[in-house]
Amino acid sequence: MPAVSKGDGMRGLAVFISDIRNCKSKEAEIKRINKELANIRSKFKGDKALDGYSKKKYVCKLLFIFLLGHDIDFGHMEAVNLLSSNRYTEKQIGYLFISVLVNSNSELIRLINNAIKNDLASRNPTFMGLALHCIANVGSREMAEAFAGEIPKILVAGDTMDSVKQSAALCLLRLYRTSPDFVPMGDWTSRVVHLLNDQHLGVVTAATSLITTLAQKNPEEFKTSVSLAVSRLSRIVTSASTDLQDYTYYFVPAPWLSVKLLRLLQCYPPPEDAAVRGRLTECLETILNKAQEPPKSKKVQHSNAKNAVLFEAISLIIHHDSEPNLLVRACNQLGQFLQHRETNLRYLALESMCTLASSEFSHEAVKTHIETVINALKTERDVSVRQRAVDLLYAMCDRSNAQQIVAEMLNYLETADYSIREEIVLKVAILAEKYAVDYTWYVDTILNLIRIAGDYVSEEVWYRVIQIVINRDDVQGYAAKTVFEALQAPACHENLVKVGGYILGEFGNLIAGDPRSSPLIQFNLLHSKFHLCSVPTRALLLSTYIKFVNLFPEIKTTIQDVLRSDSQLKNADVELQQRAVEYLRLSTIASTDILATVLEEMPPFPERESSILAKLKKKKGPGTVTDLEEIKKERNSDVNGGTESTPVNASTVSTPSPSADLLGLGAAPLTSSSPPPSTTGSLLVDVFSDSASVVAPLAPGSEDNFASPDLASSEVVSEEPADTVHDADELIHKFVCKNNGVLFENQLLQIGLKSEFRQNLGRMFIFYGNKTSTQFLNFTPTLICSDELQSSLNLQTKPVDPTVDGGAQVQQVVNIECISDFMEAPILNIQFRYGGTFQNISVKLPITLNKFFQPTEMASQDFFQRWKQLSNPQQEMQNIFKAKHPMDTEITKAKIIGFGSALLEEVDPNPANFVGAGIIHTKTTQIGCLLRLEPNLQAQMYRLTLRTSKETVSQRLCELLSEQF
Amino acid sequence: MIKFFLMVNKQGQTRLSRYYEHVEIHKRTMLEAEVIKNCLSRSREQCSFIEYKDFKLVYRQYAALFIVVGINETENEMAVYELIHNFVEVLDRYFSRVSELDIMFNLDRVHIILDEMVLNGCIVETNKNRILAPLFVLDKMAES
């Protein structure tokens, strides 16, 4: 069928396209294209001036060639020339070429700008339209510079044609996106807002996009758009389907505009004005009602358009999160869609319900659909729909249904698509941990995960199960028994061998009484897997074996035989060989006491955010995981059951690679000064070289101190006058947002801290490490509180042993009780004798008011309501200050969370701001605190506002937090 | 925001492409190939929205031609899904029973129509008469 071009037919173009279509192969096509490119090039280069028609024809051909994926490196000049043609058709094709082919950094922009300037000045609406389209599509900085002043005028001028206004609105939007600095807010802003009232719906459609973007960045300036948008929406929603004429689509009045208006309203909290609010609620109710009415048309377009508006209305309802009635109605509506025959609707309903699940008003309503969602997981044919179902199950999970949901997810995992397995594994691991009442269930779940989808169980997942088992002694025996049983399977996943090896190495003794799992049987079972495993797992197993030597002296010789075998001692892998040699040696020469100390049970892991959660967040991007809630749960969780945590002892042989990562070294204060744990070998060497002392030297640098004792004895003292309080407040600030770290260090002494706080109570472990090889005598740390501080802060501690051996570390526990809010910090004074010299060191102890913070989650509306309630001038404290660190959003968020308050997302209309909320617990009272941090990137400044019910609290928190950014 | 608007046939040949954010030409070819592969592998009962990299694809099939729109999270999927249909109806009205060939031979016209409907990644006009108005002006000029 010969196709004929409509309008001014261009034969050459038609022939060329037909030729391309007839090409039998890619090569033939490329050949034909190259021929055509050569032809056009010669035409452009030729002496004969081309007429407008030919230019247009060739430009069309170039466009087509570009579409086929070939770069066009000429013809731009010809296109620019077409811009100045007076014929609309030629001008049009010139602009088309430029907006498709020219990118914003082309050097032709100046020429193009000239043509645009002429067309804008022409007062010919069609020409103006073309020029504005071009700016909207190319939108370079030069264009912004040239036209940013002009376009707002065109947009708000009374005599501008509607179609020109539409283009101008989107043009301005483009310039604002590329170069906001050239588009200053001004008189025009209020007039732009009034375009929402324009008679012409096309203008309103274009203006709404512009206003939405501007309002996100400047919520205050565009506040009035809320009431205008509501009234416009109300007029559309209540109109008869014929009222809006051409803007009615299959009996739905202006669906796209309605969607946009509903989006715009999502930039703001619910309207404050009761009348506006009432009108909006009416609109939303009408939209929900319409979904229940019989359709005005059987056409799918009708229901699609209607549902597009409905889904957007539901998004707004969820965003406001304030009208329980609407939320529950939205939930019921989505529940209906879950069973709809249209896959698209089921998909969108699942997605939308996921956000609904996090609202306190509708969480319960969402939960009623659990069976439908589980069914979707089993029957949906589309993986993306199943994925949404998994997300929703995850979102609706709480203590009441966790067992069911986890079981269903595990079930689904057996047949799940490979693409989503890893994510499901992470989700199951998180839910199992978060909602475990009974930790045996948790252990079973994770082992099931490994059994079903071992390959998708990432390191974080099995690290975490070990962390939890080590920290909870009530589950250790069960865990040992369960892994032992799981390992009986003839083929088990390597991850199971890792978990099994680690757990039996620590707690195998708990099941050794049963003759069916005697030490020898345990060892043989593990060793039967050894040869099937990769090098890192074998390394881990070797560490298990040496731990067995300590746990079960009766099988020591069997293990020594294994270690001694050629396949170990002469293993080609250096790491394995080194371990075999060192472990064998250790088992031979060390006394039982030394073995018992070196191979002591792992100390509990410090409390911290689950690494699995971090991984899921990384996978899904921030925001998709309800991270704050998780973090809060983490902080409060009693995963670290045993609070009498032993200090991280440098001499404990840690099973190498996994523990290294679990500890996350950076966060664990004291290990940071010990030798890198990945080289377990060297750790052991240290033990031997210094075998007189059981404890390994704290710092690798200690030998230097040993080599020059006089330096330590005389100069240090003169360097540090006895009565200085070190670094004054610097130290305090360092610890405001974190609980662990090195508080003080000089050549003699290192002081490490580890602390935890809950409500108005806290406990701080202070570790004093002697960095020298000489004893400290009369070692006396004292806590000093001023009289004022004493009345608000109660500190209790026991004296420590007055002698600290060279290289040794002693620990002191301080119990803290906050009675009322306070400003200063207690002082820690340490006195001791070192090699005949008296030492006196004082440091401030970083116990600050914010440590007694408990985060509070709240919705936007609640936040602002409380914010307003605290409007008394004494309750507010504000500080504007210069940024001392790079202004990184993620770091800022982490600091606010570390500070102790909850970080509330999507509360502040300006997404660049941070808001937080929490409660300061003291014995006498609880003080609600709200905070808001507004960064100004251009000026590199922050404005921090604190509002609390107590003046001194506002003041102190503001002081503390201001130093952090 | 709409990131791109594509028309690709079942053989994987692109018939129209409009990007609202700059994409290098070799990346375009790759993206178009991947996008069509994604759409072709789906059956009728699968949903019309695909999560692809950091955006979503919304697609509709008309005979052998797929129209695929890439959007970010600020767009309403269902609204974009119907936008595609509205676009096809406009083409249908202009070409009276539009076919793939009409689109190939009148690429400039199709571009004008799309530019009237979507500008800078935003829906700007949905009224069919107003969308077609500039084209009718153009055609009248060409005839005279």
PDB file of N, CA and C in Angstrom, chain A residues 1 3 5-6 8 14 17 21 66-67 88 92 96 99 103 133 137 166 170 174 177 200 246-247 249-250 256 260 263 301 304 308 312 343-344 347-348 351 381-382 388, chain B residues 15 17-18 22 25 28 42 45-49 51 56 73-74 76-79 81-82 85 89 94 101 104-106 111-112 120 123-127 129-130 138 141:
ATOM      1  N   MET A   1       0.854  -1.199   0.000  1.00  0.00           N
ATOM      2  CA  MET A   1       0.000   0.000   0.000  1.00  0.00           C
ATOM      3  C   MET A   1       0.887   1.245   0.000  1.00  0.00           C
ATOM      4  N   ALA A   3       1.886   4.666   0.799  1.00  0.00           N
ATOM      5  CA  ALA A   3       1.398   5.634   1.771  1.00  0.00           C
ATOM      6  C   ALA A   3       1.663   7.034   1.253  1.00  0.00           C
ATOM      7  N   SER A   5       1.834  11.065   2.109  1.00  0.00           N
ATOM      8  CA  SER A   5       1.929  12.005   3.202  1.00  0.00           C
ATOM      9  C   SER A   5       0.809  13.015   3.119  1.00  0.00           C
ATOM     10  N   LYS A   6       0.249  13.278   4.238  1.00  0.00           N
ATOM     11  CA  LYS A   6      -0.831  14.260   4.282  1.00  0.00           C
ATOM     12  C   LYS A   6      -0.237  15.662   4.145  1.00  0.00           C
ATOM     13  N   ASP A   8       1.377  18.930   2.644  1.00  0.00           N
ATOM     14  CA  ASP A   8       2.270  19.167   1.496  1.00  0.00           C
ATOM     15  C   ASP A   8       3.184  17.967   1.305  1.00  0.00           C
ATOM     16  N   ALA A  14       9.037  10.355   1.210  1.00  0.00           N
ATOM     17  CA  ALA A  14       8.264   9.112   1.142  1.00  0.00           C
ATOM     18  C   ALA A  14       9.105   8.004   0.517  1.00  0.00           C
ATOM     19  N   ILE A  17      11.754   6.778   3.025  1.00  0.00           N
ATOM     20  CA  ILE A  17      11.196   5.933   4.085  1.00  0.00           C
ATOM     21  C   ILE A  17      10.822   4.554   3.539  1.00  0.00           C
ATOM     22  N   ARG A  21      12.224   0.881   4.720  1.00  0.00           N
ATOM     23  CA  ARG A  21      11.343  -0.209   5.130  1.00  0.00           C
ATOM     24  C   ARG A  21      11.630  -1.471   4.333  1.00  0.00           C
ATOM     25  N   PHE A  66      17.650  10.194  12.638  1.00  0.00           N
ATOM     26  CA  PHE A  66      17.961  10.312  14.064  1.00  0.00           C
ATOM     27  C   PHE A  66      17.112   9.342  14.886  1.00  0.00           C
ATOM     28  N   LEU A  67      15.855   9.263  14.494  1.00  0.00           N
ATOM     29  CA  LEU A  67      14.930   8.366  15.190  1.00  0.00           C
ATOM     30  C   LEU A  67      15.398   6.918  15.106  1.00  0.00           C
ATOM     31  N   TYR A  88       5.220  29.626   8.055  1.00  0.00           N
ATOM     32  CA  TYR A  88       4.974  28.877   9.285  1.00  0.00           C
ATOM     33  C   TYR A  88       5.488  27.451   9.173  1.00  0.00           C
ATOM     34  N   GLN A  92       8.238  25.996  11.591  1.00  0.00           N
ATOM     35  CA  GLN A  92       7.817  24.912  12.478  1.00  0.00           C
ATOM     36  C   GLN A  92       8.802  23.751  12.440  1.00  0.00           C
ATOM     37  N   LEU A  96      11.170  22.192  15.353  1.00  0.00           N
ATOM     38  CA  LEU A  96      11.061  20.775  15.691  1.00  0.00           C
ATOM     39  C   LEU A  96      12.441  20.128  15.721  1.00  0.00           C
ATOM     40  N   SER A  99      14.314  21.307  18.779  1.00  0.00           N
ATOM     41  CA  SER A  99      13.927  20.787  20.093  1.00  0.00           C
ATOM     42  C   SER A  99      14.149  19.293  20.201  1.00  0.00           C
ATOM     43  N   ASN A 103      20.858  19.787  22.101  1.00  0.00           N
ATOM     44  CA  ASN A 103      20.768  19.751  23.554  1.00  0.00           C
ATOM     45  C   ASN A 103      21.199  21.075  24.140  1.00  0.00           C
ATOM     46  N   HIS A 133       7.503  26.867  22.978  1.00  0.00           N
ATOM     47  CA  HIS A 133       7.699  25.410  23.007  1.00  0.00           C
ATOM     48  C   HIS A 133       9.179  25.085  22.989  1.00  0.00           C
ATOM     49  N   ASN A 137      11.273  23.037  25.762  1.00  0.00           N
ATOM     50  CA  ASN A 137      11.882  21.742  25.487  1.00  0.00           C
ATOM     51  C   ASN A 137      13.403  21.746  25.604  1.00  0.00           C
ATOM     52  N   GLN A 166      -0.509  28.997  28.025  1.00  0.00           N
ATOM     53  CA  GLN A 166      -0.208  27.597  28.359  1.00  0.00           C
ATOM     54  C   GLN A 166       1.272  27.309  28.133  1.00  0.00           C
ATOM     55  N   LEU A 170       4.574  26.466  31.000  1.00  0.00           N
ATOM     56  CA  LEU A 170       5.497  25.335  31.046  1.00  0.00           C
ATOM     57  C   LEU A 170       6.918  25.745  30.715  1.00  0.00           C
ATOM     58  N   ARG A 174      10.180  25.104  33.045  1.00  0.00           N
ATOM     59  CA  ARG A 174      11.459  24.565  32.585  1.00  0.00           C
ATOM     60  C   ARG A 174      12.627  25.434  33.055  1.00  0.00           C
ATOM     61  N   ARG A 177      13.265  24.998  36.642  1.00  0.00           N
ATOM     62  CA  ARG A 177      13.956  23.740  36.967  1.00  0.00           C
ATOM     63  C   ARG A 177      15.434  23.814  36.646  1.00  0.00           C
ATOM     64  N   HIS A 200     -10.238  29.340  31.148  1.00  0.00           N
ATOM     65  CA  HIS A 200      -9.851  28.328  30.194  1.00  0.00           C
ATOM     66  C   HIS A 200      -9.160  27.149  30.872  1.00  0.00           C
ATOM     67  N   ASP A 246     -15.328  20.047  25.795  1.00  0.00           N
ATOM     68  CA  ASP A 246     -14.239  19.260  25.243  1.00  0.00           C
ATOM     69  C   ASP A 246     -13.267  18.745  26.301  1.00  0.00           C
ATOM     70  N   TYR A 247     -13.378  19.249  27.506  1.00  0.00           N
ATOM     71  CA  TYR A 247     -12.480  18.753  28.538  1.00  0.00           C
ATOM     72  C   TYR A 247     -13.076  17.559  29.274  1.00  0.00           C
ATOM     73  N   TYR A 249     -13.905  13.770  29.273  1.00  0.00           N
ATOM     74  CA  TYR A 249     -13.353  12.608  28.578  1.00  0.00           C
ATOM     75  C   TYR A 249     -14.190  11.394  28.970  1.00  0.00           C
ATOM     76  N   TYR A 250     -14.925  10.864  28.035  1.00  0.00           N
ATOM     77  CA  TYR A 250     -15.795   9.713  28.314  1.00  0.00           C
ATOM     78  C   TYR A 250     -16.629   9.941  29.579  1.00  0.00           C
ATOM     79  N   TRP A 256      -7.626  14.784  33.815  1.00  0.00           N
ATOM     80  CA  TRP A 256      -6.186  15.061  34.009  1.00  0.00           C
ATOM     81  C   TRP A 256      -5.976  16.291  34.876  1.00  0.00           C
ATOM     82  N   LYS A 260      -4.122  16.654  38.558  1.00  0.00           N
ATOM     83  CA  LYS A 260      -3.072  17.640  38.850  1.00  0.00           C
ATOM     84  C   LYS A 260      -3.419  18.500  40.061  1.00  0.00           C
ATOM     85  N   ARG A 263      -2.796  16.629  43.090  1.00  0.00           N
ATOM     86  CA  ARG A 263      -1.351  16.566  43.345  1.00  0.00           C
ATOM     87  C   ARG A 263      -0.849  17.846  43.999  1.00  0.00           C
ATOM     88  N   GLN A 301     -12.435   3.320  28.966  1.00  0.00           N
ATOM     89  CA  GLN A 301     -11.847   4.657  29.125  1.00  0.00           C
ATOM     90  C   GLN A 301     -12.560   5.437  30.224  1.00  0.00           C
ATOM     91  N   ASN A 304     -11.405   4.028  33.553  1.00  0.00           N
ATOM     92  CA  ASN A 304      -9.994   4.355  33.774  1.00  0.00           C
ATOM     93  C   ASN A 304      -9.820   5.805  34.211  1.00  0.00           C
ATOM     94  N   ALA A 308      -8.426   7.102  37.724  1.00  0.00           N
ATOM     95  CA  ALA A 308      -7.219   7.919  37.844  1.00  0.00           C
ATOM     96  C   ALA A 308      -7.473   9.001  38.889  1.00  0.00           C
ATOM     97  N   GLU A 312      -5.865   9.355  42.838  1.00  0.00           N
ATOM     98  CA  GLU A 312      -5.183  10.568  43.271  1.00  0.00           C
ATOM     99  C   GLU A 312      -5.865  11.140  44.515  1.00  0.00           C
ATOM    100  N   THR A 343      -6.206  -6.170  35.996  1.00  0.00           N
ATOM    101  CA  THR A 343      -4.928  -6.278  36.699  1.00  0.00           C
ATOM    102  C   THR A 343      -4.394  -4.901  37.106  1.00  0.00           C
ATOM    103  N   ASN A 344      -4.582  -3.934  36.219  1.00  0.00           N
ATOM    104  CA  ASN A 344      -4.073  -2.599  36.524  1.00  0.00           C
ATOM    105  C   ASN A 344      -4.621  -2.073  37.845  1.00  0.00           C
ATOM    106  N   TYR A 347      -3.126  -3.897  40.824  1.00  0.00           N
ATOM    107  CA  TYR A 347      -1.761  -3.417  41.057  1.00  0.00           C
ATOM    108  C   TYR A 347      -1.766  -2.079  41.796  1.00  0.00           C
ATOM    109  N   LEU A 348      -2.554  -1.149  41.273  1.00  0.00           N
ATOM    110  CA  LEU A 348      -2.566   0.181  41.885  1.00  0.00           C
ATOM    111  C   LEU A 348      -3.161   0.144  43.293  1.00  0.00           C
ATOM    112  N   GLU A 351      -0.573  -1.056  45.673  1.00  0.00           N
ATOM    113  CA  GLU A 351       0.449  -0.036  45.872  1.00  0.00           C
ATOM    114  C   GLU A 351      -0.056   1.052  46.825  1.00  0.00           C
ATOM    115  N   ARG A 381      -0.731 -13.593  38.207  1.00  0.00           N
ATOM    116  CA  ARG A 381       0.179 -14.101  37.189  1.00  0.00           C
ATOM    117  C   ARG A 381       1.297 -13.126  36.871  1.00  0.00           C
ATOM    118  N   ASP A 382       1.171 -11.931  37.420  1.00  0.00           N
ATOM    119  CA  ASP A 382       2.126 -10.889  37.072  1.00  0.00           C
ATOM    120  C   ASP A 382       3.073 -10.670  38.241  1.00  0.00           C
ATOM    121  N   ARG A 388       4.043  -6.237  44.652  1.00  0.00           N
ATOM    122  CA  ARG A 388       3.259  -5.264  45.431  1.00  0.00           C
ATOM    123  C   ARG A 388       2.588  -5.953  46.606  1.00  0.00           C
TER     124      ARG A 388
ATOM    125  N   ARG B  15       9.250   4.197  16.110  1.00  0.00           N
ATOM    126  CA  ARG B  15       8.525   5.021  15.145  1.00  0.00           C
ATOM    127  C   ARG B  15       8.383   6.454  15.613  1.00  0.00           C
ATOM    128  N   SER B  17      10.043   8.949  18.986  1.00  0.00           N
ATOM    129  CA  SER B  17      10.636   9.040  20.325  1.00  0.00           C
ATOM    130  C   SER B  17      10.744  10.499  20.704  1.00  0.00           C
ATOM    131  N   ARG B  18      10.351  10.769  21.899  1.00  0.00           N
ATOM    132  CA  ARG B  18      10.435  12.150  22.397  1.00  0.00           C
ATOM    133  C   ARG B  18      10.954  12.041  23.822  1.00  0.00           C
ATOM    134  N   HIS B  22      17.533  15.116  28.563  1.00  0.00           N
ATOM    135  CA  HIS B  22      18.517  14.757  27.560  1.00  0.00           C
ATOM    136  C   HIS B  22      19.073  13.351  27.797  1.00  0.00           C
ATOM    137  N   ILE B  25      22.475   9.602  22.445  1.00  0.00           N
ATOM    138  CA  ILE B  25      21.836   8.818  21.394  1.00  0.00           C
ATOM    139  C   ILE B  25      22.080   7.324  21.532  1.00  0.00           C
ATOM    140  N   ARG B  28      19.852   5.998  24.044  1.00  0.00           N
ATOM    141  CA  ARG B  28      18.461   5.927  23.594  1.00  0.00           C
ATOM    142  C   ARG B  28      18.207   4.592  22.917  1.00  0.00           C
ATOM    143  N   ARG B  42       5.345  -9.461  27.881  1.00  0.00           N
ATOM    144  CA  ARG B  42       4.203  -9.492  28.804  1.00  0.00           C
ATOM    145  C   ARG B  42       2.936  -9.971  28.116  1.00  0.00           C
ATOM    146  N   GLU B  45      -2.886 -10.450  30.477  1.00  0.00           N
ATOM    147  CA  GLU B  45      -3.402 -10.314  31.840  1.00  0.00           C
ATOM    148  C   GLU B  45      -2.400  -9.662  32.793  1.00  0.00           C
ATOM    149  N   GLN B  46      -1.236  -9.336  32.288  1.00  0.00           N
ATOM    150  CA  GLN B  46      -0.295  -8.626  33.157  1.00  0.00           C
ATOM    151  C   GLN B  46      -0.634  -7.141  33.165  1.00  0.00           C
ATOM    152  N   CYS B  47      -0.173  -6.441  34.179  1.00  0.00           N
ATOM    153  CA  CYS B  47      -0.615  -5.058  34.275  1.00  0.00           C
ATOM    154  C   CYS B  47       0.230  -4.170  33.361  1.00  0.00           C
ATOM    155  N   SER B  48      -0.284  -2.993  33.127  1.00  0.00           N
ATOM    156  CA  SER B  48       0.311  -2.123  32.108  1.00  0.00           C
ATOM    157  C   SER B  48       1.394  -1.223  32.661  1.00  0.00           C
ATOM    158  N   PHE B  49       1.794  -1.497  33.892  1.00  0.00           N
ATOM    159  CA  PHE B  49       2.815  -0.661  34.498  1.00  0.00           C
ATOM    160  C   PHE B  49       4.010  -1.540  34.836  1.00  0.00           C
ATOM    161  N   GLU B  51       7.899  -1.557  36.522  1.00  0.00           N
ATOM    162  CA  GLU B  51       8.952  -0.802  37.187  1.00  0.00           C
ATOM    163  C   GLU B  51      10.232  -1.059  36.429  1.00  0.00           C
ATOM    164  N   LYS B  56       8.928   4.343  36.045  1.00  0.00           N
ATOM    165  CA  LYS B  56       7.915   3.364  35.675  1.00  0.00           C
ATOM    166  C   LYS B  56       7.575   3.504  34.217  1.00  0.00           C
ATOM    167  N   GLU B  73       7.775   9.120  39.883  1.00  0.00           N
ATOM    168  CA  GLU B  73       6.728   8.835  40.862  1.00  0.00           C
ATOM    169  C   GLU B  73       5.717   9.972  41.017  1.00  0.00           C
ATOM    170  N   THR B  74       5.987  11.121  40.401  1.00  0.00           N
ATOM    171  CA  THR B  74       5.034  12.213  40.570  1.00  0.00           C
ATOM    172  C   THR B  74       3.841  12.117  39.621  1.00  0.00           C
ATOM    173  N   ASN B  76       0.545  10.109  37.857  1.00  0.00           N
ATOM    174  CA  ASN B  76      -0.496   9.143  38.179  1.00  0.00           C
ATOM    175  C   ASN B  76      -0.548   8.126  37.030  1.00  0.00           C
ATOM    176  N   GLU B  77      -0.284   6.873  37.330  1.00  0.00           N
ATOM    177  CA  GLU B  77      -0.177   5.849  36.280  1.00  0.00           C
ATOM    178  C   GLU B  77      -1.433   5.771  35.414  1.00  0.00           C
ATOM    179  N   MET B  78      -2.569   5.755  36.075  1.00  0.00           N
ATOM    180  CA  MET B  78      -3.805   5.588  35.335  1.00  0.00           C
ATOM    181  C   MET B  78      -4.062   6.789  34.433  1.00  0.00           C
ATOM    182  N   ALA B  79      -3.730   7.977  34.899  1.00  0.00           N
ATOM    183  CA  ALA B  79      -3.933   9.177  34.088  1.00  0.00           C
ATOM    184  C   ALA B  79      -3.047   9.132  32.851  1.00  0.00           C
ATOM    185  N   TYR B  81      -1.927   6.401  31.477  1.00  0.00           N
ATOM    186  CA  TYR B  81      -2.462   5.310  30.658  1.00  0.00           C
ATOM    187  C   TYR B  81      -3.570   5.847  29.746  1.00  0.00           C
ATOM    188  N   GLU B  82      -4.434   6.682  30.291  1.00  0.00           N
ATOM    189  CA  GLU B  82      -5.501   7.259  29.469  1.00  0.00           C
ATOM    190  C   GLU B  82      -4.982   8.373  28.562  1.00  0.00           C
ATOM    191  N   HIS B  85      -4.219   6.873  25.374  1.00  0.00           N
ATOM    192  CA  HIS B  85      -5.394   6.630  24.543  1.00  0.00           C
ATOM    193  C   HIS B  85      -5.924   7.921  23.926  1.00  0.00           C
ATOM    194  N   GLU B  89      -6.435   8.698  20.015  1.00  0.00           N
ATOM    195  CA  GLU B  89      -7.692   9.191  19.450  1.00  0.00           C
ATOM    196  C   GLU B  89      -7.490  10.465  18.643  1.00  0.00           C
ATOM    197  N   TYR B  94      -7.140  12.933  13.232  1.00  0.00           N
ATOM    198  CA  TYR B  94      -6.386  13.693  12.232  1.00  0.00           C
ATOM    199  C   TYR B  94      -6.125  12.852  10.979  1.00  0.00           C
ATOM    200  N   LEU B 101       2.011   3.408   9.214  1.00  0.00           N
ATOM    201  CA  LEU B 101       2.599   4.128   8.086  1.00  0.00           C
ATOM    202  C   LEU B 101       2.341   5.627   8.169  1.00  0.00           C
ATOM    203  N   MET B 104       4.912   7.069  10.302  1.00  0.00           N
ATOM    204  CA  MET B 104       6.240   7.167   9.684  1.00  0.00           C
ATOM    205  C   MET B 104       6.325   8.291   8.673  1.00  0.00           C
ATOM    206  N   PHE B 105       5.288   8.390   7.836  1.00  0.00           N
ATOM    207  CA  PHE B 105       5.378   9.359   6.755  1.00  0.00           C
ATOM    208  C   PHE B 105       5.067  10.782   7.204  1.00  0.00           C
ATOM    209  N   ASN B 106       4.496  10.891   8.365  1.00  0.00           N
ATOM    210  CA  ASN B 106       4.128  12.230   8.842  1.00  0.00           C
ATOM    211  C   ASN B 106       4.699  12.500  10.226  1.00  0.00           C
ATOM    212  N   HIS B 111       4.732  14.746  15.737  1.00  0.00           N
ATOM    213  CA  HIS B 111       5.477  15.528  16.726  1.00  0.00           C
ATOM    214  C   HIS B 111       4.694  16.759  17.154  1.00  0.00           C
ATOM    215  N   ILE B 112       4.075  17.432  16.182  1.00  0.00           N
ATOM    216  CA  ILE B 112       3.319  18.634  16.531  1.00  0.00           C
ATOM    217  C   ILE B 112       2.183  18.266  17.483  1.00  0.00           C
ATOM    218  N   ASN B 120       7.517  19.687  27.894  1.00  0.00           N
ATOM    219  CA  ASN B 120       8.437  19.711  29.024  1.00  0.00           C
ATOM    220  C   ASN B 120       8.058  18.646  30.064  1.00  0.00           C
ATOM    221  N   ILE B 123       1.590  17.287  31.135  1.00  0.00           N
ATOM    222  CA  ILE B 123       0.411  17.295  30.284  1.00  0.00           C
ATOM    223  C   ILE B 123      -0.061  18.741  30.185  1.00  0.00           C
ATOM    224  N   VAL B 124      -0.192  19.233  28.952  1.00  0.00           N
ATOM    225  CA  VAL B 124      -0.514  20.651  28.827  1.00  0.00           C
ATOM    226  C   VAL B 124      -1.888  20.860  28.210  1.00  0.00           C
ATOM    227  N   GLU B 125      -2.346  19.952  27.378  1.00  0.00           N
ATOM    228  CA  GLU B 125      -3.659  20.126  26.760  1.00  0.00           C
ATOM    229  C   GLU B 125      -4.283  18.759  26.523  1.00  0.00           C
ATOM    230  N   THR B 126      -5.579  18.642  26.803  1.00  0.00           N
ATOM    231  CA  THR B 126      -6.230  17.351  26.612  1.00  0.00           C
ATOM    232  C   THR B 126      -7.458  17.478  25.718  1.00  0.00           C
ATOM    233  N   ASN B 127      -7.779  18.697  25.335  1.00  0.00           N
ATOM    234  CA  ASN B 127      -8.937  18.979  24.511  1.00  0.00           C
ATOM    235  C   ASN B 127      -8.572  18.737  23.034  1.00  0.00           C
ATOM    236  N   ASN B 129      -9.916  19.299  20.123  1.00  0.00           N
ATOM    237  CA  ASN B 129     -10.024  20.375  19.137  1.00  0.00           C
ATOM    238  C   ASN B 129      -8.865  21.344  19.237  1.00  0.00           C
ATOM    239  N   ARG B 130      -8.517  21.661  20.479  1.00  0.00           N
ATOM    240  CA  ARG B 130      -7.423  22.608  20.656  1.00  0.00           C
ATOM    241  C   ARG B 130      -6.075  21.990  20.309  1.00  0.00           C
ATOM    242  N   LEU B 138      -1.802  24.881   9.828  1.00  0.00           N
ATOM    243  CA  LEU B 138      -0.653  24.506   9.009  1.00  0.00           C
ATOM    244  C   LEU B 138      -1.109  23.916   7.676  1.00  0.00           C
ATOM    245  N   MET B 141      -2.486  26.498   5.306  1.00  0.00           N
ATOM    246  CA  MET B 141      -1.399  27.268   4.697  1.00  0.00           C
ATOM    247  C   MET B 141      -0.769  26.497   3.561  1.00  0.00           C
TER     248      MET B 141
END
